[in-house]
mmCIF file of C-alpha atoms and ligand atoms in Angstrom:
data_model
loop_
_atom_site.group_PDB
_atom_site.id
_atom_site.type_symbol
_atom_site.label_atom_id
_atom_site.label_comp_id
_atom_site.label_asym_id
_atom_site.label_seq_id
_atom_site.Cartn_x
_atom_site.Cartn_y
_atom_site.Cartn_z
ATOM 1 C CA MET A 1 -27.684 -8.920 71.886
ATOM 2 C CA SER A 2 -24.997 -8.855 74.686
ATOM 3 C CA THR A 3 -26.388 -7.172 78.195
ATOM 4 C CA LEU A 4 -24.007 -6.206 80.901
ATOM 5 C CA LEU A 5 -25.679 -4.823 84.289
ATOM 6 C CA ILE A 6 -23.105 -2.754 86.637
ATOM 7 C CA THR A 7 -24.679 -1.588 89.871
ATOM 8 C CA GLY A 8 -23.779 -1.423 93.734
ATOM 9 C CA ILE A 9 -21.712 1.727 91.960
ATOM 10 C CA GLY A 10 -19.997 3.749 94.265
ATOM 11 C CA GLU A 11 -19.080 7.218 92.621
ATOM 12 C CA LEU A 12 -19.921 7.309 89.175
ATOM 13 C CA THR A 13 -18.133 10.024 87.315
ATOM 14 C CA THR A 14 -19.820 10.450 84.050
ATOM 15 C CA ASN A 15 -17.986 13.874 82.430
ATOM 16 C CA VAL A 16 -21.786 14.831 81.518
ATOM 17 C CA THR A 17 -23.013 18.121 82.288
ATOM 18 C CA GLY A 18 -26.682 17.760 83.741
ATOM 19 C CA LEU A 19 -26.430 14.085 84.338
ATOM 20 C CA GLY A 20 -24.262 14.422 87.459
ATOM 21 C CA ASP A 21 -25.590 15.057 91.536
ATOM 22 C CA ASP A 22 -24.859 18.634 90.854
ATOM 23 C CA PRO A 23 -26.109 19.732 87.717
ATOM 24 C CA ARG A 24 -23.933 22.080 87.369
ATOM 25 C CA ASP A 25 -20.091 18.692 88.391
ATOM 26 C CA PRO A 26 -18.491 18.583 84.383
ATOM 27 C CA THR A 27 -17.226 15.193 85.468
ATOM 28 C CA GLY A 28 -21.452 14.198 85.832
ATOM 29 C CA LEU A 29 -20.748 12.272 89.450
ATOM 30 C CA ILE A 30 -23.208 10.360 90.721
ATOM 31 C CA ARG A 31 -23.065 8.736 94.527
ATOM 32 C CA GLY A 32 -24.736 5.487 94.329
ATOM 33 C CA ALA A 33 -24.711 4.555 90.296
ATOM 34 C CA ALA A 34 -25.654 1.507 88.272
ATOM 35 C CA LEU A 35 -24.856 2.046 84.447
ATOM 36 C CA ALA A 36 -25.940 -0.482 81.573
ATOM 37 C CA VAL A 37 -23.861 -1.375 78.882
ATOM 38 C CA VAL A 38 -25.476 -3.334 75.545
ATOM 39 C CA ASP A 39 -23.458 -4.103 72.218
ATOM 40 C CA GLY A 40 -20.065 -3.210 74.123
ATOM 41 C CA ARG A 41 -21.885 0.570 74.022
ATOM 42 C CA VAL A 42 -23.366 2.501 77.536
ATOM 43 C CA ALA A 43 -27.235 1.990 77.444
ATOM 44 C CA TRP A 44 -28.782 3.496 80.656
ATOM 45 C CA VAL A 45 -27.296 5.308 83.163
ATOM 46 C CA GLY A 46 -28.843 5.640 86.299
ATOM 47 C CA ARG A 47 -29.389 5.727 90.354
ATOM 48 C CA GLY A 48 -29.065 3.193 92.185
ATOM 49 C CA THR A 49 -31.989 2.236 93.072
ATOM 50 C CA GLU A 50 -33.771 3.015 89.626
ATOM 51 C CA GLU A 51 -34.367 0.182 87.287
ATOM 52 C CA PRO A 52 -32.427 -0.100 84.047
ATOM 53 C CA ARG A 53 -34.404 1.842 81.140
ATOM 54 C CA LEU A 54 -32.132 -0.641 77.958
ATOM 55 C CA ASP A 55 -33.532 1.621 75.144
ATOM 56 C CA ALA A 56 -32.616 -1.739 72.280
ATOM 57 C CA PRO A 57 -34.327 -3.315 69.968
ATOM 58 C CA GLN A 58 -35.936 -5.397 69.843
ATOM 59 C CA THR A 59 -35.225 -9.155 68.217
ATOM 60 C CA GLY A 60 -38.023 -11.088 70.099
ATOM 61 C CA ALA A 61 -35.512 -12.313 71.736
ATOM 62 C CA THR A 62 -34.722 -12.233 75.681
ATOM 63 C CA PRO A 63 -31.137 -10.622 76.180
ATOM 64 C CA GLU A 64 -28.788 -12.437 78.770
ATOM 65 C CA VAL A 65 -27.673 -9.858 81.072
ATOM 66 C CA GLU A 66 -24.897 -11.053 82.241
ATOM 67 C CA VAL A 67 -24.718 -8.651 86.304
ATOM 68 C CA VAL A 68 -21.941 -7.645 87.889
ATOM 69 C CA ASP A 69 -21.804 -5.865 91.875
ATOM 70 C CA ALA A 70 -18.749 -3.295 91.641
ATOM 71 C CA GLY A 71 -19.945 -3.599 95.532
ATOM 72 C CA GLY A 72 -19.830 0.252 96.387
ATOM 73 C CA ARG A 73 -16.680 0.885 94.362
ATOM 74 C CA ALA A 74 -15.942 4.154 91.832
ATOM 75 C CA ILE A 75 -16.333 3.552 88.127
ATOM 76 C CA LEU A 76 -14.550 6.328 85.960
ATOM 77 C CA PRO A 77 -14.500 6.443 82.296
ATOM 78 C CA GLY A 78 -10.895 4.063 81.068
ATOM 79 C CA PHE A 79 -7.439 7.524 80.928
ATOM 80 C CA VAL A 80 -7.455 8.763 76.994
ATOM 81 C CA ASP A 81 -3.827 8.888 76.675
ATOM 82 C CA SER A 82 -3.436 11.628 73.972
ATOM 83 C CA HIS A 83 0.237 11.475 74.048
ATOM 84 C CA THR A 84 2.256 8.258 74.160
ATOM 85 C CA HIS A 85 6.104 7.728 71.771
ATOM 86 C CA LEU A 86 5.402 3.496 72.308
ATOM 87 C CA VAL A 87 7.449 2.690 69.333
ATOM 88 C CA PHE A 88 11.185 2.278 70.864
ATOM 89 C CA ALA A 89 13.796 0.275 70.856
ATOM 90 C CA GLY A 90 16.842 -0.482 73.658
ATOM 91 C CA ASP A 91 16.461 2.062 77.343
ATOM 92 C CA ARG A 92 18.178 4.355 78.700
ATOM 93 C CA ALA A 93 18.593 4.530 82.208
ATOM 94 C CA ASP A 94 21.831 5.351 82.733
ATOM 95 C CA GLU A 95 21.140 8.671 81.226
ATOM 96 C CA PHE A 96 18.197 9.148 84.210
ATOM 97 C CA GLU A 97 20.946 7.812 85.934
ATOM 98 C CA ALA A 98 23.440 10.567 85.183
ATOM 99 C CA ARG A 99 20.388 13.554 85.494
ATOM 100 C CA MET A 100 19.247 11.981 88.332
ATOM 101 C CA ALA A 101 22.973 13.255 89.666
ATOM 102 C CA GLY A 102 22.565 16.809 87.672
ATOM 103 C CA GLN A 103 23.601 16.230 83.903
ATOM 104 C CA PRO A 104 20.383 18.148 82.946
ATOM 105 C CA TYR A 105 18.375 16.530 80.272
ATOM 106 C CA ALA A 106 18.536 17.635 76.212
ATOM 107 C CA ALA A 107 16.702 16.571 73.523
ATOM 108 C CA GLY A 108 19.582 15.155 71.506
ATOM 109 C CA GLY A 109 19.351 12.320 73.729
ATOM 110 C CA ILE A 110 17.091 10.979 70.899
ATOM 111 C CA ARG A 111 19.561 9.962 68.068
ATOM 112 C CA ARG A 112 20.240 6.646 70.865
ATOM 113 C CA THR A 113 17.050 5.742 70.710
ATOM 114 C CA VAL A 114 16.984 5.889 67.368
ATOM 115 C CA ALA A 115 20.236 4.203 66.084
ATOM 116 C CA ALA A 116 18.666 1.579 68.599
ATOM 117 C CA THR A 117 15.164 1.330 67.045
ATOM 118 C CA ARG A 118 16.863 1.681 63.649
ATOM 119 C CA ALA A 119 18.430 -1.516 63.995
ATOM 120 C CA ALA A 120 15.899 -3.120 65.717
ATOM 121 C CA SER A 121 13.278 -6.047 63.358
ATOM 122 C CA ASP A 122 9.482 -5.654 63.478
ATOM 123 C CA ASP A 123 8.857 -8.091 65.710
ATOM 124 C CA GLU A 124 11.262 -7.214 68.476
ATOM 125 C CA LEU A 125 9.004 -3.488 68.574
ATOM 126 C CA ARG A 126 6.006 -5.522 67.614
ATOM 127 C CA ALA A 127 6.871 -7.635 71.437
ATOM 128 C CA ARG A 128 7.809 -4.206 73.045
ATOM 129 C CA LEU A 129 5.292 -2.194 72.241
ATOM 130 C CA ALA A 130 2.230 -5.730 73.035
ATOM 131 C CA GLY A 131 4.153 -5.060 76.351
ATOM 132 C CA LEU A 132 3.827 -1.363 76.897
ATOM 133 C CA ALA A 133 0.198 -1.163 75.397
ATOM 134 C CA ALA A 134 -0.835 -4.350 78.681
ATOM 135 C CA GLU A 135 1.005 -1.996 80.923
ATOM 136 C CA LEU A 136 -1.755 1.070 79.496
ATOM 137 C CA TYR A 137 -5.097 -1.310 79.842
ATOM 138 C CA ALA A 138 -3.533 -2.198 83.181
ATOM 139 C CA GLN A 139 -3.461 0.996 84.884
ATOM 140 C CA GLY A 140 -6.660 1.244 83.023
ATOM 141 C CA THR A 141 -6.069 3.336 79.665
ATOM 142 C CA THR A 142 -8.158 2.198 77.134
ATOM 143 C CA THR A 143 -7.392 4.454 74.407
ATOM 144 C CA PHE A 144 -3.831 5.874 73.873
ATOM 145 C CA GLU A 145 -2.416 7.709 71.047
ATOM 146 C CA VAL A 146 2.170 6.822 69.341
ATOM 147 C CA LYS A 147 3.977 8.816 67.587
ATOM 148 C CA THR A 148 7.408 7.450 65.271
ATOM 149 C CA GLY A 149 9.689 9.358 65.512
ATOM 150 C CA TYR A 150 12.640 6.678 66.324
ATOM 151 C CA ASP A 151 14.122 6.449 63.548
ATOM 152 C CA LEU A 152 13.449 9.087 60.808
ATOM 153 C CA THR A 153 14.581 7.645 57.487
ATOM 154 C CA VAL A 154 10.910 7.346 55.020
ATOM 155 C CA GLU A 155 11.336 3.376 54.846
ATOM 156 C CA GLY A 156 11.975 3.989 58.822
ATOM 157 C CA GLU A 157 8.874 6.128 59.854
ATOM 158 C CA ALA A 158 6.283 4.049 57.841
ATOM 159 C CA ARG A 159 8.219 0.729 59.606
ATOM 160 C CA LEU A 160 6.969 2.287 62.646
ATOM 161 C CA ALA A 161 3.835 4.443 61.755
ATOM 162 C CA ARG A 162 1.912 0.873 60.373
ATOM 163 C CA LEU A 163 3.396 -1.018 64.095
ATOM 164 C CA ALA A 164 1.490 1.246 66.014
ATOM 165 C CA ARG A 165 -1.233 0.726 64.026
ATOM 166 C CA GLU A 166 -0.921 -2.515 64.920
ATOM 167 C CA VAL A 167 -1.862 -1.454 67.970
ATOM 168 C CA THR A 168 -3.254 1.791 68.450
ATOM 169 C CA ASP A 169 -5.953 4.036 64.782
ATOM 170 C CA GLU A 170 -4.581 6.891 67.348
ATOM 171 C CA VAL A 171 -0.671 6.921 64.696
ATOM 172 C CA THR A 172 0.869 10.391 64.587
ATOM 173 C CA PHE A 173 3.615 11.373 62.144
ATOM 174 C CA LEU A 174 6.957 12.701 64.024
ATOM 175 C CA GLY A 175 9.030 12.598 61.945
ATOM 176 C CA ALA A 176 10.812 15.454 63.097
ATOM 177 C CA HIS A 177 11.450 14.413 66.402
ATOM 178 C CA VAL A 178 14.628 15.470 66.060
ATOM 179 C CA VAL A 179 17.590 16.789 63.472
ATOM 180 C CA PRO A 180 18.880 13.136 62.418
ATOM 181 C CA ALA A 181 22.710 13.013 62.555
ATOM 182 C CA GLU A 182 23.366 12.549 58.469
ATOM 183 C CA PHE A 183 21.967 15.470 58.490
ATOM 184 C CA VAL A 184 22.403 18.346 60.889
ATOM 185 C CA ASP A 185 24.782 20.278 57.957
ATOM 186 C CA ASP A 186 22.058 19.651 55.867
ATOM 187 C CA ARG A 187 18.795 21.170 58.094
ATOM 188 C CA ALA A 188 16.498 21.603 55.098
ATOM 189 C CA ALA A 189 16.862 18.640 53.328
ATOM 190 C CA TYR A 190 15.329 16.559 56.499
ATOM 191 C CA VAL A 191 12.948 19.421 56.104
ATOM 192 C CA ASP A 192 12.274 18.979 52.875
ATOM 193 C CA LEU A 193 11.945 14.381 52.936
ATOM 194 C CA VAL A 194 9.463 14.726 56.038
ATOM 195 C CA CYS A 195 7.497 16.623 54.149
ATOM 196 C CA GLY A 196 7.635 14.986 51.013
ATOM 197 C CA PRO A 197 8.736 11.246 50.720
ATOM 198 C CA MET A 198 7.819 9.916 54.128
ATOM 199 C CA LEU A 199 4.565 11.826 54.372
ATOM 200 C CA ALA A 200 4.068 10.404 51.651
ATOM 201 C CA ALA A 201 5.067 7.093 53.199
ATOM 202 C CA VAL A 202 3.875 7.369 56.450
ATOM 203 C CA GLY A 203 0.033 8.235 55.221
ATOM 204 C CA PRO A 204 -1.594 5.139 54.604
ATOM 205 C CA TYR A 205 -1.293 4.641 58.846
ATOM 206 C CA VAL A 206 -1.159 7.848 60.993
ATOM 207 C CA ARG A 207 -4.550 10.164 61.211
ATOM 208 C CA TRP A 208 -1.926 13.220 62.865
ATOM 209 C CA ILE A 209 1.110 15.293 62.413
ATOM 210 C CA ASP A 210 3.204 16.624 64.999
ATOM 211 C CA VAL A 211 6.725 18.820 65.154
ATOM 212 C CA PHE A 212 9.349 18.669 68.401
ATOM 213 C CA CYS A 213 9.130 22.584 68.606
ATOM 214 C CA GLU A 214 12.274 23.960 71.057
ATOM 215 C CA ARG A 215 15.826 24.372 70.795
ATOM 216 C CA GLY A 216 17.983 21.365 69.733
ATOM 217 C CA ALA A 217 15.383 21.031 67.972
ATOM 218 C CA PHE A 218 13.373 22.022 65.387
ATOM 219 C CA THR A 219 12.300 25.931 64.702
ATOM 220 C CA ALA A 220 10.266 28.124 63.821
ATOM 221 C CA GLU A 221 10.056 28.918 61.045
ATOM 222 C CA GLU A 222 10.375 24.918 59.996
ATOM 223 C CA THR A 223 7.749 23.434 62.365
ATOM 224 C CA ARG A 224 4.626 25.866 60.180
ATOM 225 C CA ARG A 225 6.494 24.405 56.681
ATOM 226 C CA ILE A 226 5.858 21.313 58.310
ATOM 227 C CA LEU A 227 2.593 21.882 60.054
ATOM 228 C CA ARG A 228 1.254 22.641 57.194
ATOM 229 C CA GLY A 229 2.645 20.632 55.045
ATOM 230 C CA GLY A 230 0.594 17.542 56.981
ATOM 231 C CA ALA A 231 -2.866 20.237 56.824
ATOM 232 C CA ALA A 232 -2.338 19.644 53.314
ATOM 233 C CA ALA A 233 -2.315 16.080 53.301
ATOM 234 C CA GLY A 234 -5.102 15.656 55.674
ATOM 235 C CA LEU A 235 -3.490 14.987 59.048
ATOM 236 C CA GLY A 236 -5.232 16.470 62.395
ATOM 237 C CA THR A 237 -2.262 19.135 63.295
ATOM 238 C CA ARG A 238 -0.032 18.899 67.493
ATOM 239 C CA LEU A 239 2.897 19.906 68.913
ATOM 240 C CA HIS A 240 5.153 19.452 71.486
ATOM 241 C CA GLY A 241 6.956 23.645 72.785
ATOM 242 C CA ASN A 242 7.321 24.373 75.636
ATOM 243 C CA GLN A 243 8.721 21.624 77.020
ATOM 244 C CA LEU A 244 12.042 22.782 78.409
ATOM 245 C CA GLY A 245 12.696 26.981 78.340
ATOM 246 C CA HIS A 246 10.065 29.560 76.721
ATOM 247 C CA GLY A 247 9.341 29.989 73.071
ATOM 248 C CA PRO A 248 7.545 30.455 69.838
ATOM 249 C CA GLY A 249 5.758 26.336 70.313
ATOM 250 C CA ALA A 250 2.126 27.535 72.350
ATOM 251 C CA ARG A 251 2.853 30.781 69.634
ATOM 252 C CA ILE A 252 2.160 28.762 66.361
ATOM 253 C CA ALA A 253 0.006 26.468 68.293
ATOM 254 C CA ALA A 254 -2.410 29.318 68.760
ATOM 255 C CA GLU A 255 -2.075 30.825 64.869
ATOM 256 C CA LEU A 256 -2.268 27.464 62.834
ATOM 257 C CA GLY A 257 -5.470 26.191 64.909
ATOM 258 C CA VAL A 258 -3.598 22.939 65.929
ATOM 259 C CA PHE A 259 -5.428 20.174 67.726
ATOM 260 C CA SER A 260 -3.008 19.707 70.827
ATOM 261 C CA LEU A 261 -0.314 22.322 72.329
ATOM 262 C CA ASP A 262 1.772 20.079 74.662
ATOM 263 C CA HIS A 263 4.501 20.514 76.767
ATOM 264 C CA ALA A 264 3.203 24.430 78.089
ATOM 265 C CA THR A 265 5.664 24.227 80.670
ATOM 266 C CA TYR A 266 7.204 26.977 80.464
ATOM 267 C CA LEU A 267 4.367 29.800 79.146
ATOM 268 C CA HIS A 268 4.664 33.432 79.183
ATOM 269 C CA PRO A 269 0.529 35.576 80.548
ATOM 270 C CA ASP A 270 0.744 35.926 76.381
ATOM 271 C CA ASP A 271 0.574 32.715 74.932
ATOM 272 C CA VAL A 272 -1.563 31.845 77.949
ATOM 273 C CA ALA A 273 -4.507 34.278 76.719
ATOM 274 C CA ARG A 274 -3.627 33.151 72.825
ATOM 275 C CA LEU A 275 -4.412 29.252 73.712
ATOM 276 C CA ALA A 276 -7.531 29.690 75.770
ATOM 277 C CA GLU A 277 -8.429 32.328 72.306
ATOM 278 C CA ALA A 278 -7.901 29.843 70.108
ATOM 279 C CA GLY A 279 -9.274 26.760 71.893
ATOM 280 C CA VAL A 280 -6.322 24.718 71.619
ATOM 281 C CA VAL A 281 -6.063 22.103 73.972
ATOM 282 C CA THR A 282 -2.901 21.989 76.014
ATOM 283 C CA THR A 283 -1.441 18.357 77.066
ATOM 284 C CA LEU A 284 0.397 18.414 80.071
ATOM 285 C CA LEU A 285 2.229 15.256 80.391
ATOM 286 C CA PRO A 286 3.840 15.527 84.121
ATOM 287 C CA GLY A 287 6.408 12.080 84.086
ATOM 288 C CA VAL A 288 8.372 15.041 81.886
ATOM 289 C CA GLU A 289 9.169 17.134 84.607
ATOM 290 C CA PHE A 290 9.104 14.086 87.318
ATOM 291 C CA SER A 291 12.084 12.874 85.510
ATOM 292 C CA THR A 292 13.730 15.660 83.785
ATOM 293 C CA ARG A 293 13.509 17.338 87.386
ATOM 294 C CA HIS A 294 12.031 21.024 85.608
ATOM 295 C CA PRO A 295 9.415 22.299 87.534
ATOM 296 C CA TYR A 296 5.781 21.567 87.075
ATOM 297 C CA PRO A 297 3.367 23.397 84.672
ATOM 298 C CA ASP A 298 1.384 25.792 85.996
ATOM 299 C CA ALA A 299 -2.307 23.905 85.383
ATOM 300 C CA ARG A 300 -4.589 26.526 87.499
ATOM 301 C CA ARG A 301 -3.230 29.556 86.078
ATOM 302 C CA LEU A 302 -3.946 28.064 81.685
ATOM 303 C CA ILE A 303 -7.565 26.637 83.441
ATOM 304 C CA ASP A 304 -8.608 30.107 85.194
ATOM 305 C CA ALA A 305 -8.153 31.239 81.833
ATOM 306 C CA GLY A 306 -10.304 29.262 80.159
ATOM 307 C CA VAL A 307 -7.646 26.955 79.066
ATOM 308 C CA THR A 308 -9.033 22.750 77.927
ATOM 309 C CA VAL A 309 -6.892 21.452 79.895
ATOM 310 C CA ALA A 310 -5.628 17.237 79.074
ATOM 311 C CA LEU A 311 -2.578 14.992 80.313
ATOM 312 C CA ALA A 312 -1.141 12.064 79.160
ATOM 313 C CA SER A 313 1.736 10.452 80.352
ATOM 314 C CA ASP A 314 4.735 10.509 76.818
ATOM 315 C CA CYS A 315 5.717 7.209 78.281
ATOM 316 C CA ASN A 316 9.358 7.614 76.425
ATOM 317 C CA PRO A 317 12.901 6.876 76.242
ATOM 318 C CA GLY A 318 13.979 9.486 76.955
ATOM 319 C CA THR A 319 11.935 11.950 79.751
ATOM 320 C CA SER A 320 8.206 10.094 81.624
ATOM 321 C CA PHE A 321 9.751 6.454 80.683
ATOM 322 C CA THR A 322 5.825 5.888 82.482
ATOM 323 C CA SER A 323 2.967 4.965 81.563
ATOM 324 C CA SER A 324 0.690 5.465 84.636
ATOM 325 C CA MET A 325 -2.246 7.804 84.253
ATOM 326 C CA PRO A 326 -2.920 7.160 87.941
ATOM 327 C CA LEU A 327 0.884 8.644 88.494
ATOM 328 C CA MET A 328 -0.143 11.746 85.778
ATOM 329 C CA ILE A 329 -3.043 11.933 88.174
ATOM 330 C CA ALA A 330 -1.383 12.486 91.156
ATOM 331 C CA LEU A 331 1.001 14.474 90.280
ATOM 332 C CA ALA A 332 -1.538 17.426 88.692
ATOM 333 C CA VAL A 333 -2.733 16.663 92.465
ATOM 334 C CA ARG A 334 -0.353 17.537 94.134
ATOM 335 C CA GLU A 335 2.611 19.404 92.336
ATOM 336 C CA MET A 336 -0.222 21.423 89.233
ATOM 337 C CA GLY A 337 -2.834 22.408 91.508
ATOM 338 C CA MET A 338 -5.431 21.442 90.214
ATOM 339 C CA THR A 339 -8.435 18.888 91.322
ATOM 340 C CA VAL A 340 -9.225 16.184 91.958
ATOM 341 C CA ALA A 341 -13.026 16.198 89.881
ATOM 342 C CA GLU A 342 -10.254 18.390 87.429
ATOM 343 C CA ALA A 343 -7.846 15.856 86.800
ATOM 344 C CA VAL A 344 -10.021 12.529 86.716
ATOM 345 C CA TRP A 345 -11.466 14.939 83.887
ATOM 346 C CA ALA A 346 -8.609 15.705 81.938
ATOM 347 C CA ALA A 347 -6.763 12.139 82.277
ATOM 348 C CA THR A 348 -9.582 10.996 80.255
ATOM 349 C CA ALA A 349 -12.167 13.567 78.619
ATOM 350 C CA GLY A 350 -9.600 15.756 78.328
ATOM 351 C CA GLY A 351 -7.530 12.998 76.667
ATOM 352 C CA ALA A 352 -10.567 12.237 74.083
ATOM 353 C CA ARG A 353 -9.890 16.197 73.013
ATOM 354 C CA ALA A 354 -6.876 16.510 72.220
ATOM 355 C CA LEU A 355 -7.547 13.476 70.249
ATOM 356 C CA ASP A 356 -11.174 15.102 68.550
ATOM 357 C CA ARG A 357 -12.659 12.202 70.299
ATOM 358 C CA ASP A 358 -16.142 11.725 71.727
ATOM 359 C CA ASP A 359 -17.232 8.199 72.274
ATOM 360 C CA VAL A 360 -14.424 7.412 74.573
ATOM 361 C CA GLY A 361 -13.958 9.930 78.045
ATOM 362 C CA THR A 362 -17.818 10.714 79.058
ATOM 363 C CA LEU A 363 -19.540 7.106 79.881
ATOM 364 C CA ALA A 364 -23.125 8.377 77.883
ATOM 365 C CA LEU A 365 -25.323 7.077 76.575
ATOM 366 C CA GLY A 366 -24.604 5.529 72.940
ATOM 367 C CA THR A 367 -20.630 6.171 73.979
ATOM 368 C CA ARG A 368 -17.549 3.854 73.588
ATOM 369 C CA ALA A 369 -17.884 1.511 76.897
ATOM 370 C CA ASP A 370 -14.523 2.125 78.093
ATOM 371 C CA LEU A 371 -14.539 1.610 81.991
ATOM 372 C CA VAL A 372 -12.449 1.921 84.245
ATOM 373 C CA MET A 373 -13.450 -0.399 88.249
ATOM 374 C CA LEU A 374 -11.404 1.345 91.011
ATOM 375 C CA ASP A 375 -10.266 -1.191 94.056
ATOM 376 C CA ALA A 376 -11.409 1.786 96.439
ATOM 377 C CA PRO A 377 -14.809 4.233 96.918
ATOM 378 C CA THR A 378 -13.446 7.468 94.915
ATOM 379 C CA ARG A 379 -11.323 9.077 92.043
ATOM 380 C CA THR A 380 -9.616 10.955 94.903
ATOM 381 C CA HIS A 381 -8.184 7.651 96.004
ATOM 382 C CA LEU A 382 -6.071 7.161 92.775
ATOM 383 C CA ALA A 383 -3.749 10.884 94.409
ATOM 384 C CA TYR A 384 -4.043 10.313 97.948
ATOM 385 C CA ARG A 385 -3.007 6.758 97.042
ATOM 386 C CA PRO A 386 -0.429 7.373 94.377
ATOM 387 C CA GLY A 387 1.862 4.545 93.486
ATOM 388 C CA VAL A 388 -0.799 2.585 94.749
ATOM 389 C CA PRO A 389 -2.046 -0.585 91.894
ATOM 390 C CA LEU A 390 -5.915 0.935 93.196
ATOM 391 C CA VAL A 391 -7.135 -0.651 89.073
ATOM 392 C CA ARG A 392 -9.291 -3.949 90.492
ATOM 393 C CA ALA A 393 -11.216 -4.214 86.073
ATOM 394 C CA VAL A 394 -11.043 -2.175 83.180
ATOM 395 C CA TYR A 395 -14.095 -3.008 80.669
ATOM 396 C CA ARG A 396 -13.149 -2.179 76.564
ATOM 397 C CA GLY A 397 -16.370 -1.979 74.214
ATOM 398 C CA GLY A 398 -17.120 -3.586 76.403
ATOM 399 C CA GLU A 399 -15.336 -6.258 77.057
ATOM 400 C CA LEU A 400 -13.810 -7.492 80.424
ATOM 401 C CA ILE A 401 -10.257 -6.287 79.571
ATOM 402 C CA VAL A 402 -8.527 -6.577 83.102
HETATM 403 O O1 NIG B 1 7.934 13.837 74.757
HETATM 404 N N1 NIG B 1 10.005 15.910 73.767
HETATM 405 C C1 NIG B 1 9.515 15.170 72.855
HETATM 406 N N2 NIG B 1 10.364 14.396 72.778
HETATM 407 C C2 NIG B 1 10.211 13.613 73.893
HETATM 408 C C3 NIG B 1 11.178 12.726 74.124
HETATM 409 C C4 NIG B 1 12.190 11.295 73.803
HETATM 410 C C5 NIG B 1 13.128 11.687 74.129
HETATM 411 O O2 NIG B 1 14.019 11.566 74.575
HETATM 412 O O3 NIG B 1 13.840 10.168 73.955
HETATM 413 C C6 NIG B 1 9.479 13.495 75.063
HETATM 414 O O4 NIG B 1 10.068 14.687 76.298
HETATM 415 FE FE1 FE B 2 6.348 13.555 73.557
#
C-alpha cells in the first residue's frame, strides 16, 4: 500500500459541491487544505489543521507515507481535454500564416493533413503522438480524448484508432471528418463506407463516434445516419457542429441526445434552449476562435440557460495547434464571459462529463488521484498570468509524472 499525503495546499479545487468552504460552490474550493492518496485514489480530503483519516484496509503493515508540502500553492484536478485530434503528420503553418493575412478557414484544408498522414509510418505517427501527449501532461492534462479522421480509408482509420489507443482509452472514430478527394463525386458511397466497413474496422479500439456536421463537411441527413450507425454498434455519440456558421448541428445533437456538442460557436436562441433541455454537454474550443479569427462562443449565455459547458483544446494542425488547457481557461475568462471558477470547472469536471467519466475531473473519495500543483497561490493565476508555465507538478493515479 502506498500513501501520499499533500499538506500546506493554499487552495484545493475539489469540484465536489458541499465539500468547499462555501457549501454551494460547485468547485468545492477549500482554502488551506490537505489531501491523502492511497494506491492511486483519493483517500481523504481535509482542512489544513485536521489529521488525515485513512479508511484503508488493515494490512497489519505500517503504510509508507510520503509527505509533500505544497508550500501554500494551489492544487486542482488534472485537466480533462475531451477533444483533440493528435494522430496526424505534417503541419499547416503556412495556412495559418495566410489566414492571419486575411484568408478564411475552410474545412477542405483537412485533406492536406490526410495526405501527409497516409504517407507517414506507424513509428512516425507514434513519435508525434508521444510528443504531443508529453506536451499535454506537462501542461496539467491527465485525461485526453483522441480522434481519428486524418486517413479516411478503412485500414487507415483502423491504424489511427489503434495508435491512438496506445496513449488513451478515450478514442473517437471520426471517419466523417471530410469527404476524401477520391469520393467527392459519390458522397453516398463514402457515407456507406463509414457506416459499414470502416466502423467495423475501428470497432476494437474506439469508444466514441463523431461527425463534422458543417457546410463543406457533412450534411444533416448524413450526420444522422452516421451517428445512428455508430450508436447501433454500441459507441457513444458526439458531434462537431456550429463551428463556422449557423447550422443543424445543435438541433441534431439535442434530437439524438449526443454526449457532447463541440464548437457551438454559432447558436440561435432556440439551439441554446434545445441543448439545455436535452442535457447535452456543450464543449467550447476557444483555441479555434483564436486561430481562425472567428468570434468566441458566448459561454455566459449557455451557462445562464442551464447548459453544462466543458472546455477543450481541439489540438489539431488546422484550426487550433495548441495543447494548452491553461490557455483555454484564460481565453474563456477573458473572451467568453466565464468566471475563473466556471472555467476551471469546465476544463476539469466539465471535460469529464463530456466523456461520461466520474472517476476523473473531481477530487472526491475514491476518484483517481490526478492532480495539478500550480506554482501560484490560487487558480485565478491560470487566467491572470496567461502564457506563463505555472504547472509545477502533475500526479496521475497518484504517480508524479511531471
Ligand atoms: O475541430 N472541425 C473539424 N475538425 C477540426 C479541424 C481539423 C483541421 O482543420 O485539420 C476542428 O476544428
Ligand atoms: Fe475538432
